[in-house]
CSV table of C-alpha atoms and ligand atoms in Angstrom, one decimal:
chain,number,residue,atom,x,y,z
A,35,UNK,CA,10.7,-89.2,53.9
A,36,UNK,CA,8.2,-91.2,52.0
A,37,UNK,CA,6.4,-88.9,49.5
A,38,UNK,CA,3.8,-89.2,46.8
A,39,UNK,CA,3.5,-86.6,44.1
A,40,UNK,CA,0.2,-86.9,42.2
A,41,UNK,CA,0.3,-85.4,38.7
A,42,UNK,CA,3.5,-85.9,36.7
A,43,UNK,CA,3.4,-82.9,34.4
A,44,UNK,CA,5.8,-79.9,34.2
A,45,UNK,CA,5.4,-79.2,37.9
A,46,UNK,CA,4.8,-82.7,39.4
A,47,UNK,CA,7.6,-84.4,37.5
A,48,UNK,CA,10.2,-81.8,38.4
A,49,UNK,CA,9.0,-81.6,42.1
A,50,UNK,CA,9.1,-85.4,42.4
A,51,UNK,CA,12.6,-85.6,40.8
A,52,UNK,CA,14.1,-82.8,42.9
A,53,UNK,CA,12.6,-84.3,46.1
A,54,UNK,CA,14.1,-87.7,45.2
A,55,UNK,CA,17.4,-85.9,44.5
A,56,UNK,CA,17.5,-84.8,48.1
A,57,UNK,CA,17.2,-88.4,49.3
A,58,UNK,CA,13.5,-88.8,49.8
A,59,UNK,CA,11.6,-91.9,48.5
A,60,UNK,CA,9.2,-90.5,46.0
A,61,UNK,CA,6.3,-92.2,44.1
A,62,UNK,CA,5.1,-90.2,41.1
A,63,UNK,CA,1.5,-90.9,40.3
A,64,UNK,CA,-0.5,-90.1,37.1
A,65,UNK,CA,-3.8,-91.3,35.7
A,66,UNK,CA,-2.3,-91.1,32.2
A,67,UNK,CA,-1.3,-94.7,31.7
A,68,UNK,CA,0.8,-93.9,28.6
A,69,UNK,CA,2.8,-91.3,30.4
A,70,UNK,CA,3.5,-93.6,33.3
A,71,UNK,CA,4.4,-96.5,30.9
A,72,UNK,CA,6.8,-94.2,29.0
A,73,UNK,CA,8.4,-93.0,32.3
A,74,UNK,CA,8.9,-96.5,33.4
A,75,UNK,CA,10.8,-97.2,30.1
A,76,UNK,CA,12.9,-94.1,30.7
A,77,UNK,CA,11.0,-92.0,28.1
A,78,UNK,CA,10.5,-88.5,29.5
A,79,UNK,CA,7.3,-86.9,28.3
A,80,UNK,CA,8.4,-83.3,28.5
A,81,UNK,CA,11.4,-81.3,27.5
A,82,UNK,CA,13.0,-79.6,30.5
A,83,UNK,CA,16.8,-79.0,30.5
A,84,UNK,CA,18.6,-81.5,32.8
A,85,UNK,CA,15.5,-83.4,33.8
A,86,UNK,CA,16.1,-86.6,31.8
A,87,UNK,CA,19.4,-87.3,33.4
A,88,UNK,CA,18.2,-86.5,36.9
A,89,UNK,CA,15.1,-88.8,36.5
A,90,UNK,CA,17.1,-91.7,35.2
A,91,UNK,CA,19.7,-91.4,38.0
A,92,UNK,CA,17.1,-91.3,40.8
A,93,UNK,CA,15.2,-94.2,39.3
A,94,UNK,CA,18.4,-96.2,39.0
A,95,UNK,CA,19.2,-95.4,42.7
A,96,UNK,CA,15.7,-96.5,43.6
A,97,UNK,CA,14.4,-93.2,45.1
A,98,UNK,CA,12.0,-92.4,42.3
A,99,UNK,CA,9.2,-94.6,41.0
A,100,UNK,CA,6.2,-94.1,38.6
A,101,UNK,CA,2.8,-95.6,39.1
A,102,UNK,CA,-0.9,-95.2,38.2
A,103,UNK,CA,-1.8,-96.8,41.5
A,104,UNK,CA,-2.8,-93.9,43.7
A,105,UNK,CA,-3.9,-96.3,46.5
A,106,UNK,CA,-0.5,-97.8,46.8
A,107,UNK,CA,1.1,-94.4,46.7
A,108,UNK,CA,-1.2,-93.0,49.5
A,109,UNK,CA,-0.6,-96.0,51.7
A,110,UNK,CA,3.1,-95.8,51.4
A,111,UNK,CA,3.5,-92.0,51.9
A,112,UNK,CA,3.3,-89.7,54.8
A,113,UNK,CA,3.3,-86.6,52.6
A,114,UNK,CA,1.2,-86.4,49.4
A,115,UNK,CA,1.6,-83.6,46.9
A,116,UNK,CA,-1.2,-82.6,44.6
A,117,UNK,CA,0.3,-81.3,41.3
A,118,UNK,CA,-2.4,-81.9,38.8
A,119,UNK,CA,-3.6,-79.4,36.2
A,120,UNK,CA,-6.1,-76.7,37.0
A,121,UNK,CA,-7.1,-75.5,33.5
A,122,UNK,CA,-9.4,-72.5,33.0
A,123,UNK,CA,-13.2,-72.9,32.8
A,124,UNK,CA,-15.0,-70.8,30.2
A,125,UNK,CA,-15.6,-67.9,32.7
A,126,UNK,CA,-11.9,-67.9,33.5
A,127,UNK,CA,-12.2,-69.6,36.9
A,128,UNK,CA,-9.9,-72.5,37.7
A,129,UNK,CA,-11.4,-76.0,37.0
A,130,UNK,CA,-10.7,-77.9,40.2
A,131,UNK,CA,-12.1,-81.3,39.2
A,132,UNK,CA,-8.7,-82.9,39.0
A,133,UNK,CA,-7.7,-81.6,42.4
A,134,UNK,CA,-10.9,-82.8,44.1
A,135,UNK,CA,-10.7,-86.2,42.4
A,136,UNK,CA,-7.2,-86.7,43.9
A,137,UNK,CA,-8.5,-85.4,47.3
A,138,UNK,CA,-11.2,-88.0,47.3
A,139,UNK,CA,-8.8,-90.8,46.4
A,140,UNK,CA,-6.5,-89.7,49.2
A,141,UNK,CA,-9.4,-89.7,51.7
A,142,UNK,CA,-10.5,-93.1,50.4
A,143,UNK,CA,-7.1,-94.8,50.8
A,144,UNK,CA,-5.3,-93.2,53.7
A,145,UNK,CA,-4.8,-95.6,56.6
A,146,UNK,CA,-3.5,-93.0,59.1
A,147,UNK,CA,-2.8,-89.3,59.4
A,148,UNK,CA,-1.4,-87.6,56.2
A,149,UNK,CA,-0.1,-84.2,55.2
A,150,UNK,CA,-1.6,-83.2,51.8
A,151,UNK,CA,0.3,-80.5,50.0
A,152,UNK,CA,-1.4,-78.5,47.3
A,153,UNK,CA,1.1,-77.5,44.7
A,154,UNK,CA,-1.4,-76.9,41.9
A,155,UNK,CA,-2.3,-73.2,41.5
A,156,UNK,CA,-5.7,-73.0,43.0
A,157,UNK,CA,-8.1,-70.2,44.1
A,158,UNK,CA,-8.4,-68.8,47.6
A,159,UNK,CA,-10.4,-71.2,49.7
A,160,UNK,CA,-9.4,-74.4,47.9
A,161,UNK,CA,-7.4,-75.9,50.8
A,162,UNK,CA,-10.6,-75.8,53.0
A,163,UNK,CA,-12.5,-77.5,50.2
A,164,UNK,CA,-9.8,-80.1,49.6
A,165,UNK,CA,-9.9,-80.9,53.3
A,166,UNK,CA,-13.7,-81.2,53.3
A,167,UNK,CA,-13.4,-83.6,50.4
A,168,UNK,CA,-10.8,-85.8,52.1
A,169,UNK,CA,-12.7,-86.0,55.4
A,170,UNK,CA,-15.8,-87.1,53.6
A,171,UNK,CA,-14.0,-90.4,53.0
A,172,UNK,CA,-11.9,-90.9,56.2
A,173,UNK,CA,-11.8,-90.4,59.9
A,174,UNK,CA,-8.0,-90.0,60.0
A,175,UNK,CA,-6.4,-86.6,60.4
A,176,UNK,CA,-5.5,-84.8,57.2
A,177,UNK,CA,-3.6,-81.5,57.2
A,178,UNK,CA,-3.9,-79.6,54.0
A,179,UNK,CA,-1.0,-77.3,53.2
A,180,UNK,CA,-1.1,-74.7,50.4
A,181,UNK,CA,2.4,-74.7,48.9
A,182,UNK,CA,2.2,-72.9,45.5
A,183,UNK,CA,5.0,-73.5,43.1
A,184,UNK,CA,7.0,-70.7,41.5
A,185,UNK,CA,9.3,-72.6,39.1
A,186,UNK,CA,9.7,-71.5,35.5
A,187,UNK,CA,9.6,-73.9,32.6
A,188,UNK,CA,13.0,-73.9,31.0
A,189,UNK,CA,14.9,-73.4,34.4
A,190,UNK,CA,12.5,-75.6,36.5
A,191,UNK,CA,15.1,-77.7,38.2
A,192,UNK,CA,17.2,-74.8,39.3
A,193,UNK,CA,14.1,-72.9,40.5
A,194,UNK,CA,12.9,-75.9,42.5
A,195,UNK,CA,16.3,-76.8,43.9
A,196,UNK,CA,17.1,-73.2,44.9
A,197,UNK,CA,13.8,-71.3,45.3
A,198,UNK,CA,13.8,-67.6,46.0
A,199,UNK,CA,11.3,-68.5,48.8
A,200,UNK,CA,9.0,-71.3,49.8
A,201,UNK,CA,5.5,-70.3,50.6
A,202,UNK,CA,3.7,-72.5,53.1
A,203,UNK,CA,0.0,-72.0,54.0
A,204,UNK,CA,-1.0,-73.7,57.2
A,205,UNK,CA,-2.5,-72.8,60.6
A,206,UNK,CA,-0.7,-75.7,62.4
A,207,UNK,CA,2.8,-75.0,64.0
A,208,UNK,CA,3.4,-78.8,64.0
A,209,UNK,CA,2.8,-79.0,60.2
A,210,UNK,CA,4.8,-75.9,59.6
A,211,UNK,CA,7.7,-77.6,61.4
A,212,UNK,CA,7.4,-80.7,59.2
A,213,UNK,CA,7.4,-78.5,56.1
A,214,UNK,CA,10.5,-76.7,57.2
A,215,UNK,CA,12.2,-80.0,57.6
A,216,UNK,CA,11.1,-81.1,54.1
A,217,UNK,CA,12.3,-77.9,52.5
A,218,UNK,CA,15.5,-77.4,54.6
A,219,UNK,CA,17.8,-78.9,51.9
A,220,UNK,CA,16.4,-76.5,49.3
A,221,UNK,CA,17.0,-73.3,51.3
A,222,UNK,CA,20.6,-73.8,52.6
A,223,UNK,CA,21.5,-70.3,51.4
A,224,UNK,CA,18.9,-69.0,53.8
A,225,UNK,CA,16.2,-68.1,51.3
A,226,UNK,CA,13.1,-67.7,53.4
A,227,UNK,CA,10.4,-70.3,54.2
A,228,UNK,CA,7.4,-68.0,54.6
A,229,UNK,CA,4.6,-69.5,56.7
A,230,UNK,CA,1.2,-67.9,56.4
A,231,UNK,CA,-2.5,-68.8,56.3
A,232,UNK,CA,-3.7,-71.1,53.5
A,233,UNK,CA,-5.7,-68.3,51.9
A,234,UNK,CA,-2.8,-65.9,51.8
A,235,UNK,CA,-0.5,-68.6,50.3
A,236,UNK,CA,-3.1,-69.4,47.6
A,237,UNK,CA,-3.5,-65.7,46.8
A,238,UNK,CA,0.3,-65.1,46.8
A,239,UNK,CA,0.8,-67.3,43.8
A,240,UNK,CA,-1.9,-65.5,41.7
A,241,UNK,CA,-0.6,-62.1,42.7
A,242,UNK,CA,3.0,-63.0,41.7
A,243,UNK,CA,1.9,-64.2,38.3
A,244,UNK,CA,-0.5,-61.4,37.8
A,245,UNK,CA,2.0,-58.7,38.7
A,246,UNK,CA,4.6,-60.2,36.3
A,247,UNK,CA,2.0,-60.4,33.5
A,248,UNK,CA,1.0,-56.8,34.3
A,249,UNK,CA,4.6,-55.7,33.8
A,250,UNK,CA,4.8,-57.4,30.4
A,251,UNK,CA,1.5,-56.0,29.2
A,252,UNK,CA,2.5,-52.5,30.4
A,253,UNK,CA,5.8,-52.7,28.5
A,254,UNK,CA,4.0,-54.0,25.4
A,255,UNK,CA,1.7,-51.0,25.4
A,256,UNK,CA,4.6,-48.7,25.9
A,257,UNK,CA,6.5,-50.4,23.1
A,258,UNK,CA,3.5,-50.0,20.8
A,259,UNK,CA,3.5,-46.3,21.7
A,260,UNK,CA,7.2,-46.1,21.0
A,261,UNK,CA,6.5,-47.3,17.5
A,262,UNK,CA,4.1,-44.4,17.0
A,263,UNK,CA,6.3,-41.6,18.4
A,264,UNK,CA,9.6,-42.9,17.2
A,265,UNK,CA,11.2,-43.7,20.6
A,266,UNK,CA,13.1,-46.9,21.4
A,267,UNK,CA,11.7,-49.3,24.0
A,268,UNK,CA,15.3,-50.6,24.7
A,269,UNK,CA,16.3,-47.2,25.9
A,270,UNK,CA,13.2,-46.8,28.0
A,271,UNK,CA,13.8,-50.2,29.5
A,272,UNK,CA,17.4,-49.3,30.4
A,273,UNK,CA,16.2,-46.0,31.7
A,274,UNK,CA,13.7,-47.4,34.1
A,275,UNK,CA,15.2,-50.8,34.8
A,276,UNK,CA,18.2,-49.2,36.5
A,277,UNK,CA,15.9,-47.6,39.0
A,278,UNK,CA,16.1,-49.9,42.0
A,279,UNK,CA,12.4,-49.4,42.8
A,280,UNK,CA,11.6,-50.9,39.4
A,281,UNK,CA,14.4,-53.3,38.6
A,282,UNK,CA,15.4,-54.8,35.3
A,283,UNK,CA,13.3,-58.0,35.1
A,284,UNK,CA,10.1,-58.6,33.1
A,285,UNK,CA,10.5,-55.4,31.1
A,286,UNK,CA,11.0,-57.0,27.7
A,287,UNK,CA,8.2,-56.3,25.2
A,288,UNK,CA,7.3,-58.9,22.6
A,289,UNK,CA,4.5,-60.6,20.8
A,290,UNK,CA,2.4,-61.3,23.9
A,291,UNK,CA,2.8,-63.7,26.8
A,292,UNK,CA,1.6,-67.3,26.7
A,293,UNK,CA,2.2,-70.5,28.6
A,294,UNK,CA,0.0,-72.5,30.9
A,295,UNK,CA,0.3,-70.0,33.8
A,296,UNK,CA,0.2,-66.3,33.2
A,297,UNK,CA,-2.9,-66.1,30.9
A,298,UNK,CA,-4.8,-68.6,33.0
A,299,UNK,CA,-3.8,-67.2,36.4
A,300,UNK,CA,-4.7,-63.6,35.5
A,301,UNK,CA,-8.1,-64.7,34.4
A,302,UNK,CA,-8.6,-66.9,37.5
A,303,UNK,CA,-7.7,-64.1,39.9
A,304,UNK,CA,-10.2,-61.8,38.1
A,305,UNK,CA,-12.8,-64.5,38.4
A,306,UNK,CA,-12.1,-64.9,42.1
A,307,UNK,CA,-12.4,-61.2,42.6
A,308,UNK,CA,-15.7,-61.1,40.8
A,309,UNK,CA,-17.1,-64.0,42.8
A,310,UNK,CA,-16.2,-61.9,45.9
A,311,UNK,CA,-17.9,-58.8,44.7
A,312,UNK,CA,-14.8,-56.9,43.7
A,313,UNK,CA,-13.5,-56.1,40.3
A,314,UNK,CA,-9.7,-56.2,39.7
A,315,UNK,CA,-9.9,-53.8,36.8
A,316,UNK,CA,-6.1,-53.7,36.0
A,317,UNK,CA,-6.2,-57.4,35.3
A,318,UNK,CA,-8.9,-56.9,32.7
A,319,UNK,CA,-6.6,-54.6,30.8
A,320,UNK,CA,-3.6,-57.0,31.2
A,321,UNK,CA,-5.6,-59.7,29.4
A,322,UNK,CA,-7.0,-57.5,26.7
A,323,UNK,CA,-3.7,-55.9,25.9
A,324,UNK,CA,-2.1,-59.4,25.7
A,325,UNK,CA,-4.9,-60.7,23.4
A,326,UNK,CA,-4.1,-57.8,21.0
A,327,UNK,CA,-0.4,-58.2,21.4
A,328,UNK,CA,-0.5,-61.7,20.1
A,329,UNK,CA,-1.6,-60.2,16.8
A,330,UNK,CA,0.9,-57.3,16.8
A,331,UNK,CA,3.1,-59.0,14.2
A,332,UNK,CA,0.1,-59.4,11.9
A,333,UNK,CA,-0.3,-55.6,12.0
A,334,UNK,CA,3.3,-55.2,11.0
A,335,UNK,CA,3.1,-57.9,8.4
A,336,UNK,CA,0.0,-56.4,6.8
A,337,UNK,CA,1.5,-52.9,6.9
A,338,UNK,CA,4.4,-54.2,4.8
A,339,UNK,CA,2.6,-56.7,2.5
A,340,UNK,CA,-1.0,-55.5,2.5
A,341,UNK,CA,-4.1,-57.2,4.0
A,342,UNK,CA,-4.2,-60.0,1.5
A,343,UNK,CA,-1.3,-62.5,2.1
A,344,UNK,CA,-2.3,-65.0,-0.5
A,345,UNK,CA,0.6,-66.7,-2.2
A,346,UNK,CA,3.1,-65.4,0.5
A,347,UNK,CA,5.2,-67.7,2.5
A,348,UNK,CA,6.4,-67.0,6.1
A,349,UNK,CA,9.2,-68.7,8.0
A,350,UNK,CA,8.3,-68.8,11.6
A,351,UNK,CA,11.2,-69.2,14.0
A,352,UNK,CA,10.0,-70.5,17.4
A,353,UNK,CA,6.7,-72.2,18.4
A,354,UNK,CA,7.1,-72.8,22.1
A,355,UNK,CA,5.6,-70.1,24.3
A,356,UNK,CA,9.2,-69.3,25.5
A,357,UNK,CA,12.7,-70.7,25.0
A,358,UNK,CA,13.9,-73.9,26.6
A,359,UNK,CA,10.6,-75.7,26.7
A,360,UNK,CA,8.4,-77.7,24.4
A,361,UNK,CA,5.2,-76.2,25.9
A,362,UNK,CA,2.9,-74.5,23.4
A,363,UNK,CA,0.0,-73.9,25.7
A,364,UNK,CA,-1.4,-70.4,24.8
A,365,UNK,CA,1.7,-69.7,22.7
A,366,UNK,CA,1.7,-66.6,20.6
A,367,UNK,CA,2.9,-68.7,17.7
A,368,UNK,CA,-0.5,-70.5,17.5
A,369,UNK,CA,-2.5,-67.2,17.2
A,370,UNK,CA,0.0,-65.9,14.6
A,371,UNK,CA,-0.1,-69.1,12.5
A,372,UNK,CA,-3.9,-69.2,12.6
A,373,UNK,CA,-4.2,-65.6,11.3
A,374,UNK,CA,-1.5,-66.0,8.6
A,375,UNK,CA,-3.3,-69.1,7.3
A,376,UNK,CA,-6.7,-67.4,7.4
A,377,UNK,CA,-5.2,-64.7,5.2
A,378,UNK,CA,-4.0,-67.2,2.7
A,379,UNK,CA,-0.3,-67.4,3.5
A,380,UNK,CA,1.7,-70.6,3.8
A,381,UNK,CA,4.1,-71.3,6.6
A,382,UNK,CA,7.3,-73.1,7.2
A,383,UNK,CA,8.2,-73.3,10.9
A,384,UNK,CA,11.1,-74.4,13.0
A,385,UNK,CA,11.4,-74.8,16.8
A,386,UNK,CA,14.2,-76.8,18.5
A,387,UNK,CA,11.8,-78.6,20.9
A,388,UNK,CA,8.2,-77.8,20.3
A,389,UNK,CA,7.5,-79.1,16.8
A,390,UNK,CA,6.1,-82.4,18.0
A,391,UNK,CA,3.6,-80.7,20.3
A,392,UNK,CA,2.6,-78.2,17.6
A,393,UNK,CA,2.1,-80.9,15.0
A,394,UNK,CA,-0.1,-82.8,17.4
A,395,UNK,CA,-2.1,-79.6,18.1
A,396,UNK,CA,-2.6,-78.2,14.7
A,397,UNK,CA,-1.7,-81.0,12.3
A,398,UNK,CA,0.1,-80.6,9.0
A,399,UNK,CA,-1.5,-77.3,8.0
A,400,UNK,CA,2.0,-75.8,8.1
A,401,UNK,CA,5.4,-77.2,7.0
A,402,UNK,CA,7.8,-78.2,9.7
A,403,UNK,CA,11.4,-77.5,8.7
A,404,UNK,CA,14.4,-79.5,9.9
A,405,UNK,CA,16.5,-76.4,10.7
A,406,UNK,CA,15.9,-72.7,11.2
A,407,UNK,CA,17.7,-72.1,7.9
A,408,UNK,CA,15.6,-74.7,6.0
A,409,UNK,CA,12.5,-72.8,7.2
A,410,UNK,CA,13.7,-69.8,5.2
A,411,UNK,CA,13.8,-71.5,1.8
A,412,UNK,CA,11.5,-69.5,-0.6
A,413,UNK,CA,9.9,-67.6,2.3
A,414,UNK,CA,8.9,-64.0,1.7
A,415,UNK,CA,9.8,-63.0,5.3
A,416,UNK,CA,11.0,-64.4,8.6
A,417,UNK,CA,8.9,-64.0,11.8
A,418,UNK,CA,10.7,-64.6,15.1
A,419,UNK,CA,8.2,-65.6,17.8
A,420,UNK,CA,10.4,-67.4,20.4
A,421,UNK,CA,13.8,-66.1,21.5
A,422,UNK,CA,15.7,-69.3,21.5
A,423,UNK,CA,19.4,-68.5,22.0
A,424,UNK,CA,20.4,-70.3,18.9
A,425,UNK,CA,18.3,-67.8,16.8
A,426,UNK,CA,20.2,-64.8,18.2
A,427,UNK,CA,23.3,-64.7,16.1
A,428,UNK,CA,22.4,-66.3,12.8
A,429,UNK,CA,24.3,-66.0,9.5
A,430,UNK,CA,22.4,-63.1,8.0
A,431,UNK,CA,24.1,-63.3,4.6
A,432,UNK,CA,23.0,-67.0,4.4
A,433,UNK,CA,19.5,-65.9,5.5
A,434,UNK,CA,19.3,-63.3,2.8
A,435,UNK,CA,20.2,-65.9,0.1
A,436,UNK,CA,17.6,-68.3,1.3
A,437,UNK,CA,14.7,-65.8,1.6
A,438,UNK,CA,12.7,-64.6,-1.4
A,439,UNK,CA,12.6,-61.1,0.2
A,440,UNK,CA,14.9,-59.9,3.0
A,441,UNK,CA,12.1,-59.0,5.5
A,442,UNK,CA,12.4,-59.6,9.2
A,443,UNK,CA,9.5,-59.4,11.7
A,444,UNK,CA,11.3,-59.7,15.1
A,445,UNK,CA,8.6,-60.4,17.7
A,446,UNK,CA,11.2,-60.7,20.5
A,447,UNK,CA,13.6,-57.9,19.6
A,448,UNK,CA,16.5,-60.3,19.3
A,449,UNK,CA,18.2,-58.6,16.4
A,450,UNK,CA,19.8,-55.2,16.0
A,451,UNK,CA,17.6,-53.0,13.7
A,452,UNK,CA,20.6,-50.9,12.5
A,453,UNK,CA,22.7,-54.0,11.8
A,454,UNK,CA,19.9,-55.6,9.8
A,455,UNK,CA,19.1,-52.4,7.9
A,456,UNK,CA,22.8,-52.1,7.1
A,457,UNK,CA,22.7,-55.6,5.6
A,458,UNK,CA,19.7,-54.7,3.4
A,459,UNK,CA,16.9,-56.2,5.4
A,460,UNK,CA,13.5,-54.5,6.1
A,461,UNK,CA,13.3,-54.8,9.8
A,462,UNK,CA,10.3,-54.6,12.1
A,463,UNK,CA,10.7,-55.0,15.9
A,464,UNK,CA,8.5,-54.2,18.8
A,465,UNK,CA,9.0,-50.6,19.8
A,466,UNK,CA,12.4,-50.3,18.2
A,467,UNK,CA,13.5,-47.3,16.3
B,769,NAD,P1,0.4,-80.6,33.3
B,769,NAD,O1,-0.8,-80.6,32.5
B,769,NAD,O2,1.8,-80.6,32.7
B,769,NAD,O3,0.4,-81.9,34.3
B,769,NAD,C1,-0.7,-82.3,35.1
B,769,NAD,C2,-0.6,-83.8,35.2
B,769,NAD,O4,-1.7,-84.2,36.1
B,769,NAD,C3,-0.9,-84.5,33.9
B,769,NAD,O5,0.1,-85.4,33.7
B,769,NAD,C4,-2.2,-85.2,34.1
B,769,NAD,O6,-2.3,-86.5,33.5
B,769,NAD,C5,-2.2,-85.4,35.6
B,769,NAD,N1,-3.5,-85.6,36.3
B,769,NAD,C6,-4.7,-84.9,36.1
B,769,NAD,N2,-5.7,-85.4,36.8
B,769,NAD,C7,-5.1,-86.4,37.5
B,769,NAD,C8,-5.7,-87.4,38.5
B,769,NAD,N3,-6.9,-87.3,38.9
B,769,NAD,N4,-4.8,-88.3,39.0
B,769,NAD,C9,-3.5,-88.4,38.6
B,769,NAD,N5,-3.0,-87.5,37.7
B,769,NAD,C10,-3.8,-86.6,37.2
B,769,NAD,O7,0.3,-79.4,34.3
B,769,NAD,P2,1.5,-78.5,35.0
B,769,NAD,O8,2.0,-77.5,34.0
B,769,NAD,O9,2.4,-79.4,35.7
B,769,NAD,O10,0.7,-77.7,36.1
B,769,NAD,C11,0.2,-78.4,37.3
B,769,NAD,C12,-0.3,-77.3,38.2
B,769,NAD,O11,0.9,-76.5,38.6
B,769,NAD,C13,-1.3,-76.3,37.7
B,769,NAD,O12,-2.2,-75.9,38.7
B,769,NAD,C14,-0.4,-75.1,37.2
B,769,NAD,O13,-1.1,-73.9,37.2
B,769,NAD,C15,0.6,-75.1,38.3
B,769,NAD,N6,1.9,-74.5,38.0
B,769,NAD,C16,2.4,-74.7,36.7
B,769,NAD,C17,3.7,-74.2,36.4
B,769,NAD,C18,4.3,-74.4,35.1
B,769,NAD,O14,5.3,-73.7,34.7
B,769,NAD,N7,3.8,-75.4,34.3
B,769,NAD,C19,4.4,-73.4,37.4
B,769,NAD,C20,3.8,-73.2,38.6
B,769,NAD,C21,2.6,-73.8,38.9
């Protein structure tokens, strides 16, 4: 099939590459000229495991191209994906200007019927508005499908190639059939393609992310309570996670959730509910618990060192909002760094992939180390913010020698409290005994 994917970020680039991998001819469009120029030169703008190699191969085999020319892409494609950003407005609602700009372009340039697939995360009712925008500019038939994306950064290729389910929002049997054909190679193990109305499909995405965020905020609150009553959240997690009604996933407490999806999607769903005269009260709590949780390590740091952190140096391990990505959008590390600096501390940070993005975002207000060990030199404590696997089994004796004081603030509970205490560290986890 001839496909265009508009937006070549974390979702669009992965979707385009995986669609090409299945043999489709895919044009990837972006209005960021630098990004497209880089992609044409084989420079991949994001870190996603396995993506570089797959892009280069599909380009070489002439199934994947990059362009800023949306007109050409619309003319050459039967199916057009919209995968542009939908960042939050000040009131939490999703900013849809990128989506509508693309819709208008599609309407302007299409020279026959098209299927327009909305992959961006958008509020209920957007498909109808996208269709209205397209048909302002054309008299050809445009079917707008809501097809939310559930991939996770860090395992995006696997998630796209083998989705747990594909959600398709459309009222047309004919379009549903075309979508089944498009996705057939991705669901060969019989994972379901779920066809529903556009509105239900749009809402499904927000509900999925909001429920996952709710589990995390809930566990974070319980972990904080464990700290007070001297219980261990790991035991609680084991105790409840083995209950099949609950299951073991998304029960890990930590220093708050970040990323470009959970914080934004929880807020956007709340905004949609308000617009429709209903208040999703649980989601208000999810956001406010998470805002506080991003500062939970500061509480622990000031309990140990006192409120004034002037003259102290902290080694921060991990800047990305989670492992295996370079994405720092809404990352807990940024909130922590900001607060440590305000309190007069200095910081040396290390992250395997996210240092470039962090430097571009905050500048040289902190030191960027060349390795996780170098970050420890002359630091008064280490603060773990992202649970990269390479941080899990470090050489603790070496760490002790490099640190000025053997103090560990483990924001992701990756170390064993008893082991670290045995080695002479002061250890602070999240809800650990
Ligand atoms: P991103 O910011 O990484 O990428 C968006 C891209 O769209 C950018 O390259 C930008 O230049 C481009 N763009 C914006 N306006 C454009 C226009 N008018 N024409 C052409 N290109 C344009 O965003 P992302 O993380 O890929 O997210 C895209 C959408 O997918 C969002 O709605 C997001 O909520 C959703 N989503 C994201 C994830 C994720 O893990 N990142 C997962 C599922 C869904």
